Short mmCIF file of C-alpha atoms in Angstrom, two decimals:
data_model
loop_
_atom_site.label_atom_id
_atom_site.label_comp_id
_atom_site.label_asym_id
_atom_site.label_seq_id
_atom_site.Cartn_x
_atom_site.Cartn_y
_atom_site.Cartn_z
CA MET A 1 328.42 -6.18 144.19
CA ILE A 2 331.78 -7.96 144.62
CA GLY A 3 331.47 -11.57 145.82
CA LYS A 4 335.03 -12.87 145.40
CA LEU A 5 338.49 -11.55 144.58
CA LYS A 6 341.16 -13.56 142.81
CA GLY A 7 344.48 -11.85 142.39
CA THR A 8 347.91 -11.17 143.85
CA ILE A 9 348.70 -9.89 147.30
CA GLU A 10 350.11 -6.41 147.03
CA GLU A 11 350.30 -5.68 150.78
CA ILE A 12 349.19 -7.08 154.13
CA GLY A 13 348.29 -4.48 156.75
CA SER A 14 347.30 -4.76 160.38
CA ASP A 15 343.64 -5.30 159.55
CA TYR A 16 343.44 -5.49 155.75
CA ALA A 17 344.86 -7.06 152.61
CA LEU A 18 345.49 -5.14 149.39
CA ILE A 19 344.73 -7.46 146.46
CA ASP A 20 345.82 -6.66 142.91
CA VAL A 21 343.28 -7.92 140.39
CA HIS A 22 344.57 -7.26 136.87
CA GLY A 23 346.07 -3.93 137.88
CA VAL A 24 343.21 -2.77 140.08
CA CYS A 25 343.98 -2.93 143.82
CA TYR A 26 341.18 -3.64 146.32
CA ILE A 27 341.41 -3.13 150.09
CA ALA A 28 339.69 -5.98 151.92
CA HIS A 29 339.35 -5.73 155.69
CA CYS A 30 339.99 -9.18 157.27
CA SER A 31 340.19 -10.96 160.58
CA SER A 32 343.69 -11.50 161.94
CA ARG A 33 343.20 -15.25 161.46
CA THR A 34 342.47 -14.73 157.74
CA LEU A 35 345.44 -12.39 157.34
CA SER A 36 347.79 -14.90 159.01
CA LYS A 37 346.78 -17.61 156.54
CA LEU A 38 346.53 -15.51 153.41
CA GLY A 39 350.21 -15.48 152.43
CA SER A 40 352.78 -12.84 151.62
CA ALA A 41 353.15 -10.03 149.09
CA GLY A 42 353.45 -11.37 145.54
CA GLU A 43 351.55 -14.58 146.21
CA ALA A 44 348.22 -15.50 144.65
CA ALA A 45 345.16 -15.12 146.87
CA VAL A 46 341.43 -15.77 146.82
CA LEU A 47 339.04 -13.98 149.16
CA PHE A 48 335.30 -14.31 149.58
CA ILE A 49 334.00 -10.74 149.82
CA GLU A 50 331.17 -9.04 151.68
CA THR A 51 330.55 -5.58 150.24
CA TYR A 52 329.28 -2.86 152.54
CA VAL A 53 327.80 0.22 150.96
CA ARG A 54 326.92 3.12 153.23
CA GLU A 55 326.07 6.75 152.50
CA ASP A 56 329.61 7.85 153.29
CA GLN A 57 331.68 4.76 152.49
CA LEU A 58 332.16 1.57 150.48
CA LYS A 59 334.03 -1.19 152.31
CA LEU A 60 335.09 -4.69 151.37
CA PHE A 61 335.49 -7.44 154.00
CA GLY A 62 337.48 -10.50 153.00
CA PHE A 63 337.28 -14.14 154.15
CA LEU A 64 339.07 -17.39 153.35
CA THR A 65 335.82 -19.37 153.19
CA ALA A 66 332.20 -18.73 152.40
CA LEU A 67 331.34 -20.17 155.85
CA GLU A 68 333.46 -17.51 157.56
CA ARG A 69 331.61 -14.83 155.55
CA GLU A 70 328.26 -16.32 156.62
CA TRP A 71 329.31 -16.13 160.28
CA PHE A 72 330.38 -12.52 159.80
CA ASN A 73 326.85 -11.63 158.69
CA LEU A 74 325.18 -13.89 161.26
CA LEU A 75 327.08 -12.32 164.14
CA GLN A 76 325.89 -8.86 163.11
CA SER A 77 322.29 -9.96 163.54
CA VAL A 78 323.00 -9.81 167.30
CA GLN A 79 322.39 -6.48 168.99
CA GLY A 80 325.65 -4.69 169.81
CA VAL A 81 327.72 -6.55 167.20
CA GLY A 82 329.01 -4.56 164.24
CA THR A 83 331.66 -5.29 161.67
CA LYS A 84 334.55 -4.60 164.08
CA VAL A 85 333.29 -6.96 166.78
CA ALA A 86 332.33 -9.62 164.24
CA LEU A 87 335.88 -9.59 162.84
CA ALA A 88 337.29 -9.72 166.38
CA VAL A 89 335.22 -12.83 167.14
CA LEU A 90 336.38 -14.49 163.88
CA SER A 91 339.95 -13.55 164.73
CA THR A 92 339.62 -15.45 168.01
CA LEU A 93 337.48 -18.48 166.98
CA THR A 94 337.18 -20.50 163.79
CA PRO A 95 333.63 -20.96 162.44
CA SER A 96 333.64 -24.49 163.84
CA GLU A 97 334.89 -23.34 167.25
CA LEU A 98 332.29 -20.57 167.31
CA ALA A 99 329.48 -22.98 166.48
CA ASN A 100 330.67 -25.28 169.26
CA ALA A 101 330.90 -22.45 171.76
CA ILE A 102 327.37 -21.31 170.96
CA ALA A 103 326.01 -24.86 171.13
CA LEU A 104 327.71 -25.37 174.50
CA GLN A 105 326.52 -21.91 175.67
CA ASP A 106 330.20 -21.19 176.35
CA LYS A 107 330.11 -17.42 176.73
CA THR A 108 333.62 -17.43 178.23
CA SER A 109 335.19 -18.55 174.95
CA VAL A 110 333.25 -15.96 172.97
CA SER A 111 334.17 -13.17 175.42
CA ARG A 112 337.90 -13.80 174.72
CA ALA A 113 337.47 -11.78 171.54
CA PRO A 114 338.65 -8.16 171.91
CA GLY A 115 335.72 -5.78 172.39
CA VAL A 116 333.28 -8.52 173.41
CA GLY A 117 332.08 -7.96 176.94
CA PRO A 118 330.10 -10.47 179.04
CA LYS A 119 326.71 -9.02 178.04
CA VAL A 120 327.47 -9.21 174.30
CA ALA A 121 328.89 -12.72 174.70
CA VAL A 122 325.67 -13.87 176.42
CA ARG A 123 323.58 -12.32 173.60
CA ILE A 124 325.69 -14.11 170.96
CA VAL A 125 325.39 -17.55 172.53
CA THR A 126 321.68 -17.05 173.36
CA GLU A 127 320.42 -15.46 170.16
CA LEU A 128 322.37 -17.70 167.79
CA LYS A 129 321.94 -21.06 169.53
CA ASN A 130 319.22 -22.27 167.11
CA LYS A 131 321.23 -21.15 164.10
CA ALA A 132 324.57 -22.72 165.06
CA PRO A 133 323.90 -26.21 163.61
CA ALA A 134 323.43 -24.84 160.08
CA PHE A 135 326.77 -23.02 160.29
CA ALA A 136 328.82 -25.63 162.15
CA GLY A 137 331.02 -26.63 159.20
CA GLU A 138 333.33 -29.50 160.13
CA GLY A 139 331.79 -29.68 163.62
CA ALA A 140 328.25 -30.45 162.34
CA GLY A 141 328.43 -34.11 163.38
CA THR A 142 328.62 -33.35 167.11
CA ILE A 143 326.66 -30.10 167.31
CA GLY A 144 323.45 -31.79 168.49
CA LEU A 145 325.14 -33.35 171.50
CA LYS A 146 326.77 -30.04 172.36
CA GLN A 147 323.43 -28.27 172.23
CA GLU A 148 322.02 -30.82 174.67
CA LEU A 149 325.00 -30.18 176.99
CA GLY A 150 324.61 -26.43 176.66
CA GLU A 151 320.92 -26.59 177.49
CA GLY A 152 321.46 -29.07 180.32
CA VAL A 153 319.30 -31.82 178.80
CA ALA A 154 322.03 -34.29 177.80
CA PRO A 155 321.67 -37.86 179.20
CA ALA A 156 323.26 -38.16 182.65
CA PRO A 157 326.11 -40.55 181.59
CA VAL A 158 327.11 -38.14 178.79
CA ALA A 159 326.98 -35.05 181.03
CA ASP A 160 328.92 -36.86 183.76
CA ALA A 161 331.58 -38.05 181.32
CA VAL A 162 332.03 -34.55 179.87
CA SER A 163 332.21 -33.08 183.41
CA ALA A 164 334.87 -35.66 184.43
CA LEU A 165 337.03 -34.92 181.40
CA THR A 166 336.81 -31.15 181.94
CA ASN A 167 337.84 -31.70 185.57
CA LEU A 168 340.97 -33.41 184.21
CA GLY A 169 341.89 -30.18 182.45
CA TYR A 170 340.40 -30.60 178.97
CA SER A 171 338.27 -27.83 177.50
CA ARG A 172 334.53 -28.39 177.33
CA GLU A 173 334.73 -28.58 173.54
CA GLN A 174 337.54 -31.21 173.67
CA ALA A 175 335.62 -33.21 176.25
CA ALA A 176 332.37 -33.02 174.22
CA ASN A 177 334.14 -34.09 171.03
CA ALA A 178 335.78 -37.04 172.81
CA VAL A 179 332.51 -38.21 174.43
CA ALA A 180 330.69 -37.85 171.08
CA ALA A 181 333.33 -40.12 169.49
CA ALA A 182 333.03 -42.52 172.46
CA LEU A 183 329.25 -42.71 171.97
CA LYS A 184 329.73 -43.86 168.37
CA THR A 185 331.88 -46.75 169.64
CA ALA A 186 330.00 -47.63 172.80
CA GLY A 187 326.41 -46.89 171.81
CA ASP A 188 323.74 -44.82 173.48
CA GLY A 189 323.36 -47.17 176.45
CA ALA A 190 326.94 -46.83 177.69
CA ASP A 191 327.55 -45.75 181.24
CA SER A 192 329.69 -42.75 182.23
CA ALA A 193 332.70 -44.89 183.21
CA LYS A 194 332.90 -46.46 179.78
CA LEU A 195 332.43 -43.08 178.05
CA ILE A 196 335.19 -41.57 180.19
CA ARG A 197 337.53 -44.45 179.40
CA LEU A 198 336.86 -44.27 175.68
CA GLY A 199 336.91 -40.48 175.72
CA LEU A 200 340.40 -40.50 177.28
CA LYS A 201 341.48 -42.91 174.57
CA GLU A 202 340.22 -40.45 171.94
CA LEU A 203 342.01 -37.53 173.61
CA SER A 204 345.32 -39.41 173.76
CA ARG A 205 345.45 -39.94 170.00
#
C-alpha cells in the first residue's frame, strides 16, 4: 500500500495531481483545496496517500496533511458519504473548520459542500460529534466549548455572549473562538457583558 508520495508535480488536473516519483507517475485524486496549495508543474510535492483497491479499480487519494487524510476516512463512515462527497467537504472546509462545524452542530456550513444535501449534513454533524475532538487539529483547544454550545448545555453567559456576537454579523465559529479566548482572560465566572466586550476585542485584532 502507498502511504506517501514524494516527487515532482508533472500535471495538475481539475480533480487530481500527477506526481513523478523517480520516473514513475502516479495519479492522486485530491480536494480542490489541496490542489490549490500543492504548487505548479515542475515543483517538488509531498502527498499523504490513501490507497483504494476495488475489484475493478485502484485509486490513490492525496492530502497535504495526515489529519486531512484521517478526516477523509472518517467522513466515509457516515452513511451516504463516499469518496466524492468526502473530497467535496474537504474542498469546502479545512479539518479544523470541519471539526468546529461538527462540534457546533452547524449543518449549514457542512451543507455548503457540493453534493451534500441537508440530510447528509445532519448525519455528518450528528454521527461524528463524539469523534470531532480527536480530529480537531489546531482547533482542539476550544472544541469542548463548541460542543457545549452545539448541544445547548453551555453556561448561560457564554451562550448569550456567542449569540450577541453572531447577531453582530460574526460567524458562530468566530464568535465561539472569541468567547473562548475571552474566558481565558476573564475566568469562568465572567458575566455575558464582560465576555462580549473581551470577545469584540479579540475579533478586532
